[in-house]
Short mmCIF file of C-alpha atoms in Angstrom, two decimals:
data_model
loop_
_atom_site.label_atom_id
_atom_site.label_comp_id
_atom_site.label_asym_id
_atom_site.label_seq_id
_atom_site.Cartn_x
_atom_site.Cartn_y
_atom_site.Cartn_z
CA LEU I 20 -47.01 -107.76 139.80
CA SER I 21 -44.13 -110.31 137.73
CA ASP I 22 -45.14 -108.47 134.50
CA LEU I 23 -45.15 -105.04 135.49
CA LEU I 24 -41.64 -105.48 136.93
CA ILE I 25 -39.89 -106.45 134.06
CA MET I 26 -41.17 -104.52 131.51
CA GLN I 27 -40.33 -101.77 134.12
CA TRP I 28 -37.19 -102.42 135.92
CA LEU I 29 -35.35 -105.16 133.87
CA LEU I 30 -34.31 -102.71 131.35
CA VAL I 31 -32.77 -100.94 134.17
CA ARG I 32 -31.17 -103.55 135.70
CA TYR I 33 -29.33 -104.35 133.10
CA LEU I 34 -28.93 -100.96 131.17
CA PRO I 35 -28.85 -98.67 134.18
CA PRO I 36 -29.51 -94.89 132.86
CA ASP I 37 -26.96 -93.84 135.65
CA ARG I 38 -24.39 -96.39 135.42
CA PRO I 39 -22.11 -98.32 133.17
CA HIS I 40 -24.39 -101.57 131.03
CA LEU I 41 -24.16 -105.06 132.28
CA VAL I 42 -24.89 -106.04 128.68
CA PRO I 43 -24.93 -104.42 125.74
CA ALA I 44 -27.85 -102.29 124.84
CA GLY I 45 -28.40 -103.74 121.19
CA LEU I 46 -27.85 -106.70 122.24
CA MET I 47 -30.60 -106.55 125.15
CA GLY I 48 -33.31 -105.05 123.03
CA ALA I 49 -32.66 -107.95 120.59
CA VAL I 50 -32.81 -110.70 123.26
CA LEU I 51 -36.18 -109.02 124.78
CA LEU I 52 -37.85 -108.92 121.30
CA GLY I 53 -36.66 -112.20 120.73
CA SER I 54 -38.09 -113.63 124.54
CA ARG I 55 -41.61 -111.98 123.07
CA VAL I 56 -41.91 -114.04 120.01
CA VAL I 57 -41.18 -117.11 122.59
CA GLU I 58 -43.76 -115.78 124.76
CA GLY I 59 -46.47 -115.39 122.08
CA LEU I 60 -45.51 -119.11 120.82
CA SER I 61 -45.66 -120.44 123.55
CA PHE I 62 -49.35 -118.89 123.89
CA GLY I 63 -50.55 -120.47 121.14
CA PHE I 64 -49.06 -124.54 121.83
CA VAL I 65 -50.20 -124.00 125.32
CA GLY I 66 -54.05 -123.20 125.02
CA ASN I 67 -53.77 -126.09 122.08
CA TRP I 68 -52.03 -128.41 124.59
CA SER I 69 -54.12 -127.37 127.55
CA ASP I 70 -57.40 -128.05 124.94
CA GLN I 71 -56.05 -131.30 124.26
CA ILE I 72 -54.92 -133.12 127.30
CA ARG I 73 -57.36 -134.66 130.05
CA THR I 74 -56.26 -135.73 133.51
CA ARG I 75 -57.52 -136.51 136.90
CA TRP I 76 -56.49 -132.80 137.57
CA GLY I 77 -58.50 -131.34 134.77
CA ARG I 78 -56.95 -129.38 131.52
CA ARG I 79 -55.65 -126.12 133.12
CA MET I 80 -54.30 -127.16 136.61
CA PRO I 81 -51.83 -129.26 135.87
CA PHE I 82 -50.25 -126.60 133.88
CA LEU I 83 -50.46 -124.50 137.11
CA ARG I 84 -49.12 -127.30 139.07
CA LEU I 85 -46.10 -127.90 137.83
CA THR I 86 -44.90 -124.84 136.60
CA ILE I 87 -45.52 -122.08 139.23
CA VAL I 88 -42.27 -122.69 141.13
CA PRO I 89 -40.35 -122.74 138.23
CA PHE I 90 -41.89 -119.54 136.95
CA ALA I 91 -41.24 -117.89 140.53
CA LEU I 92 -37.67 -119.13 140.42
CA LEU I 93 -36.20 -117.88 136.62
CA PHE I 94 -38.27 -114.60 137.57
CA PHE I 95 -35.84 -114.13 140.47
CA LEU I 96 -32.65 -115.63 138.17
CA MET I 97 -33.39 -112.53 135.76
CA PHE I 98 -32.83 -110.33 138.28
CA ASN I 99 -29.54 -111.32 139.43
CA PRO I 100 -26.76 -111.87 136.75
CA PRO I 101 -23.76 -113.39 137.46
CA VAL I 102 -21.56 -110.15 137.11
CA ASP I 103 -22.21 -107.04 137.60
CA HIS I 104 -19.99 -105.61 134.80
CA GLU I 105 -20.70 -105.98 131.68
CA HIS I 106 -19.42 -109.36 130.66
CA TRP I 107 -19.35 -112.13 128.06
CA LEU I 108 -21.26 -114.45 130.41
CA ASN I 109 -24.25 -112.07 131.32
CA THR I 110 -24.76 -111.80 127.39
CA LEU I 111 -25.01 -115.58 127.46
CA TYR I 112 -27.03 -115.33 130.84
CA VAL I 113 -29.87 -113.21 129.44
CA ILE I 114 -29.96 -114.93 126.25
CA VAL I 115 -30.88 -118.38 128.15
CA VAL I 116 -32.52 -117.13 130.94
CA VAL I 117 -34.79 -114.25 129.86
CA PRO I 118 -36.58 -116.64 126.75
CA LEU I 119 -37.26 -119.37 129.22
CA TYR I 120 -38.83 -117.41 131.76
CA PHE I 121 -41.08 -115.97 129.34
CA ALA I 122 -42.00 -119.21 127.99
CA SER I 123 -43.18 -120.58 131.53
CA TYR I 124 -45.10 -116.94 131.42
CA GLY I 125 -47.04 -118.16 128.90
CA ALA I 126 -47.45 -121.80 130.60
CA ILE I 127 -48.82 -120.05 133.57
CA VAL I 128 -51.15 -117.14 132.17
CA VAL I 129 -52.62 -118.84 129.24
CA PRO I 130 -54.48 -122.13 131.41
CA TYR I 131 -55.02 -119.56 134.23
CA LEU I 132 -57.03 -116.84 131.91
CA ALA I 133 -58.77 -120.05 130.25
CA LEU I 134 -61.00 -121.25 134.14
CA LEU I 135 -62.97 -117.84 133.49
CA PRO I 136 -65.23 -119.65 131.66
CA GLU I 137 -65.91 -122.48 134.22
CA LEU I 138 -66.79 -119.88 136.97
CA THR I 139 -69.81 -118.48 135.12
CA THR I 140 -71.58 -118.59 131.43
CA ASN I 141 -73.38 -115.48 132.54
CA LEU I 142 -71.96 -112.45 130.58
CA ARG I 143 -72.52 -109.59 132.78
CA GLU I 144 -70.95 -111.79 135.71
CA ARG I 145 -67.92 -112.22 133.38
CA VAL I 146 -67.49 -108.65 133.15
CA ASN I 147 -67.86 -108.38 137.07
CA LEU I 148 -65.03 -111.13 137.45
CA ILE I 149 -62.90 -109.54 134.89
CA THR I 150 -63.77 -106.02 137.03
CA TRP I 151 -62.70 -107.59 140.50
CA GLN I 152 -59.90 -109.43 138.42
CA SER I 153 -58.48 -105.99 137.81
CA ILE I 154 -58.73 -104.43 140.97
CA PHE I 155 -56.67 -107.46 142.41
CA VAL I 156 -54.34 -106.74 139.47
CA LEU I 157 -54.04 -102.97 140.62
CA VAL I 158 -53.08 -104.19 144.47
CA GLY I 159 -50.17 -105.67 143.07
CA THR I 160 -49.63 -103.11 140.90
CA PHE I 161 -50.19 -100.50 143.74
CA MET I 162 -46.44 -102.65 145.26
CA PHE I 163 -45.04 -102.57 141.60
CA ALA I 164 -45.22 -98.87 142.48
CA ALA I 165 -43.16 -98.90 145.62
CA THR I 166 -40.96 -100.64 143.18
CA GLY I 167 -37.94 -97.57 143.24
CA MET I 168 -37.90 -97.25 146.53
CA LEU I 169 -37.59 -100.45 147.89
CA LEU I 170 -34.64 -101.49 145.20
CA THR I 171 -32.42 -98.33 146.48
CA ARG I 172 -33.40 -99.62 150.60
CA LEU I 173 -33.29 -103.27 150.12
CA GLY I 174 -31.31 -104.16 146.64
CA TRP I 175 -32.39 -106.65 143.35
CA THR I 176 -31.83 -109.62 145.45
CA LEU I 177 -34.57 -109.08 148.08
CA VAL I 178 -36.89 -107.06 145.96
CA MET I 179 -36.99 -109.61 143.22
CA GLY I 180 -36.77 -112.79 145.62
CA GLY I 181 -39.43 -111.02 147.52
CA ALA I 182 -41.94 -110.69 144.25
CA GLY I 183 -40.78 -114.05 142.42
CA ALA I 184 -42.26 -115.59 146.34
CA MET I 185 -45.37 -113.92 146.59
CA SER I 186 -46.32 -115.22 142.80
CA VAL I 187 -46.20 -118.58 144.42
CA LEU I 188 -47.94 -117.45 146.88
CA PHE I 189 -51.09 -115.94 145.25
CA PHE I 190 -51.26 -118.55 143.43
CA LEU I 191 -51.50 -121.10 145.85
CA PRO I 192 -55.44 -120.30 146.30
CA VAL I 193 -55.97 -121.89 142.79
CA CYS I 194 -53.82 -124.36 142.79
CA LEU I 195 -54.43 -126.24 146.04
CA PHE I 196 -58.21 -125.61 145.64
CA PHE I 197 -59.99 -125.23 142.32
CA GLN I 198 -61.37 -127.83 140.99
CA GLU I 199 -62.26 -127.66 137.20
CA THR I 200 -65.32 -129.63 135.09
CA SER I 201 -64.53 -133.44 134.92
CA PRO I 202 -62.77 -134.33 131.84
CA ALA I 203 -66.15 -136.40 131.24
CA ALA I 204 -67.78 -133.01 130.95
CA ASN I 205 -65.37 -131.71 128.22
CA ALA I 206 -64.77 -135.32 126.33
CA ALA I 207 -67.44 -134.35 123.57
CA GLU I 208 -65.51 -131.34 122.58
CA GLU I 209 -63.98 -131.21 119.49
CA ARG I 210 -60.44 -131.41 119.08
CA LEU I 211 -58.52 -129.68 117.13
CA SER I 212 -54.71 -129.50 116.06
CA LEU I 213 -53.06 -126.07 116.74
CA TRP I 214 -52.29 -124.72 113.00
CA ALA I 215 -56.30 -125.89 112.81
CA SER I 216 -57.24 -123.86 115.41
CA VAL I 217 -54.52 -120.50 114.41
CA TRP I 218 -55.84 -121.14 110.69
CA LEU I 219 -59.63 -121.08 112.34
CA ALA I 220 -58.80 -117.90 114.38
CA LEU I 221 -57.42 -116.33 111.36
CA LYS I 222 -60.03 -116.91 109.15
CA ASN I 223 -62.43 -114.73 111.79
CA PRO I 224 -62.37 -111.27 110.30
CA PRO I 225 -63.02 -109.65 113.97
CA PHE I 226 -60.61 -111.73 115.47
CA ARG I 227 -58.01 -109.87 112.90
CA TYR I 228 -58.74 -106.41 114.06
CA ALA I 229 -58.50 -107.81 117.57
CA LEU I 230 -55.51 -109.01 117.22
CA VAL I 231 -53.90 -105.88 115.44
CA SER I 232 -55.77 -103.20 117.89
CA MET I 233 -54.50 -105.16 120.78
CA GLY I 234 -51.23 -106.04 119.62
CA VAL I 235 -50.13 -102.31 118.95
CA PHE I 236 -52.42 -101.05 122.26
CA TRP I 237 -49.68 -103.11 124.25
CA PHE I 238 -46.78 -102.26 122.13
CA ALA I 239 -47.45 -98.81 122.71
CA LEU I 240 -47.81 -100.09 126.93
CA ASN I 241 -44.92 -101.60 127.25
CA GLY I 242 -42.62 -98.91 125.98
CA LEU I 243 -44.59 -96.12 127.98
CA THR I 244 -44.10 -98.21 131.13
CA ALA I 245 -40.79 -99.33 130.34
CA LEU I 246 -39.74 -95.51 129.52
CA VAL I 247 -40.68 -93.81 133.12
CA PRO I 248 -37.31 -94.43 134.88
CA TYR I 249 -35.37 -93.42 132.30
CA TRP I 250 -37.60 -90.24 132.00
CA VAL I 251 -37.11 -89.82 135.57
CA VAL I 252 -33.80 -90.43 136.30
CA VAL I 253 -32.44 -88.97 133.08
CA VAL I 254 -35.18 -86.14 131.89
CA LEU I 255 -35.93 -85.08 134.99
CA GLY I 256 -32.82 -85.55 137.15
CA ARG I 257 -34.25 -87.22 139.84
CA SER I 258 -33.80 -90.36 141.70
CA GLN I 259 -35.20 -93.85 141.56
CA ASP I 260 -37.35 -92.89 144.75
CA ASP I 261 -39.50 -90.24 142.09
CA VAL I 262 -40.54 -93.30 140.06
CA ALA I 263 -43.51 -94.06 142.82
CA LYS I 264 -44.71 -90.26 142.47
CA ILE I 265 -45.40 -90.49 138.82
CA MET I 266 -46.53 -94.37 138.96
CA VAL I 267 -49.15 -93.56 142.23
CA LEU I 268 -51.02 -90.98 139.61
CA TYR I 269 -51.09 -93.63 137.68
CA LEU I 270 -52.57 -96.18 139.41
CA LEU I 271 -55.25 -93.72 141.09
CA VAL I 272 -56.31 -92.43 137.64
CA SER I 273 -56.53 -96.71 136.50
CA LEU I 274 -58.44 -97.46 140.08
CA VAL I 275 -61.38 -94.47 139.35
CA ALA I 276 -61.49 -95.85 135.42
CA TYR I 277 -61.87 -99.54 135.83
CA PHE I 278 -65.23 -98.35 137.60
CA VAL I 279 -66.12 -95.97 135.25
CA VAL I 280 -65.50 -98.16 132.54
CA ASN I 281 -67.72 -101.22 134.24
CA ARG I 282 -70.90 -98.66 134.13
CA LEU I 283 -70.27 -97.80 130.60
CA ALA I 284 -69.83 -101.45 129.33
CA THR I 285 -72.77 -102.09 131.14
CA ARG I 286 -74.70 -99.09 129.56
CA VAL I 287 -73.49 -98.71 125.72
CA GLY I 288 -71.86 -102.19 125.82
CA LYS I 289 -68.42 -103.18 125.58
CA TYR I 290 -67.31 -102.70 122.02
CA ALA I 291 -68.50 -98.89 122.04
CA VAL I 292 -65.91 -98.46 125.41
CA LEU I 293 -63.43 -100.57 123.64
CA CYS I 294 -63.62 -98.08 120.47
CA GLY I 295 -63.77 -94.98 122.63
CA SER I 296 -60.29 -96.25 124.96
CA TYR I 297 -58.73 -96.40 121.91
CA ILE I 298 -59.60 -92.49 120.34
CA VAL I 299 -59.18 -91.40 123.71
CA GLY I 300 -55.25 -93.77 123.97
CA ALA I 301 -53.80 -92.52 120.76
CA LEU I 302 -54.64 -88.76 121.23
CA VAL I 303 -53.25 -89.20 124.58
CA LEU I 304 -50.20 -90.91 123.01
CA ALA I 305 -49.87 -88.35 120.10
CA SER I 306 -49.50 -85.35 122.85
CA PHE I 307 -46.34 -86.98 123.89
CA CYS I 308 -44.69 -85.68 120.69
CA LEU I 309 -45.24 -81.96 122.34
CA VAL I 310 -43.22 -82.80 125.53
CA GLY I 311 -40.23 -80.17 125.20
CA VAL I 312 -42.38 -78.47 122.47
CA LEU I 313 -44.63 -76.11 124.57
CA PRO I 314 -43.96 -74.06 126.74
CA ILE I 315 -45.59 -75.39 130.08
#
């Protein structure tokens, strides 16, 4: 939920399509790019650190338990700049707060996803787990789809404060009740330095292909998601309330696709489904070039 809100609404918060901007547009773009770089680097450091440490809580749980509250607080602060018009304080604010948020996001997400292998070693069960995880992600995404209407009625402070509180609430079951494998069970694992791990991964050709393809995919998806409010307000001339109408259609298609993809992955394999999805996605993305050209 928090990542979706940032992808679609952070730019709108600081660069409103129908009002004066709170920070220069070029600066905001540079801050977001730099913050994503910080996020990517934090993934590597947090991943390696959580591989190495041994505590009574396990390897991953210390990150979740100690970071979730600062993460939610930074999320809330990011959407509540100190001045409601363009000002140097807002510039300094985003330069500090936005990268800190993305670093904390890595400290939460990487250990959380690393818990998956401890739930099951069965490949079929892992596919089912990811499917159900995606469905629950979709629940958060439906909340996200209503953001435009909620912002119109409640304002930034209440909506983003509520989303930050939900982040803490929904992570609590994992933080409180999940028991990791004991440190002794992982004692025999080889421990690699960060750079040795990076080099080992980059020497693997399939990983390099996956790295490039997934990077381009997320670039496209994030770009489209961020453009939806501007499309609705600037191109269609509608209000923020109407963003929800487009997002609900997107979510309904996604919900159906989760079950279709799960079934296809079982029958023809995950790799074939992934490649097919990339091809179809590329064709759909290319069709955006025809918007305003075709008489429909």
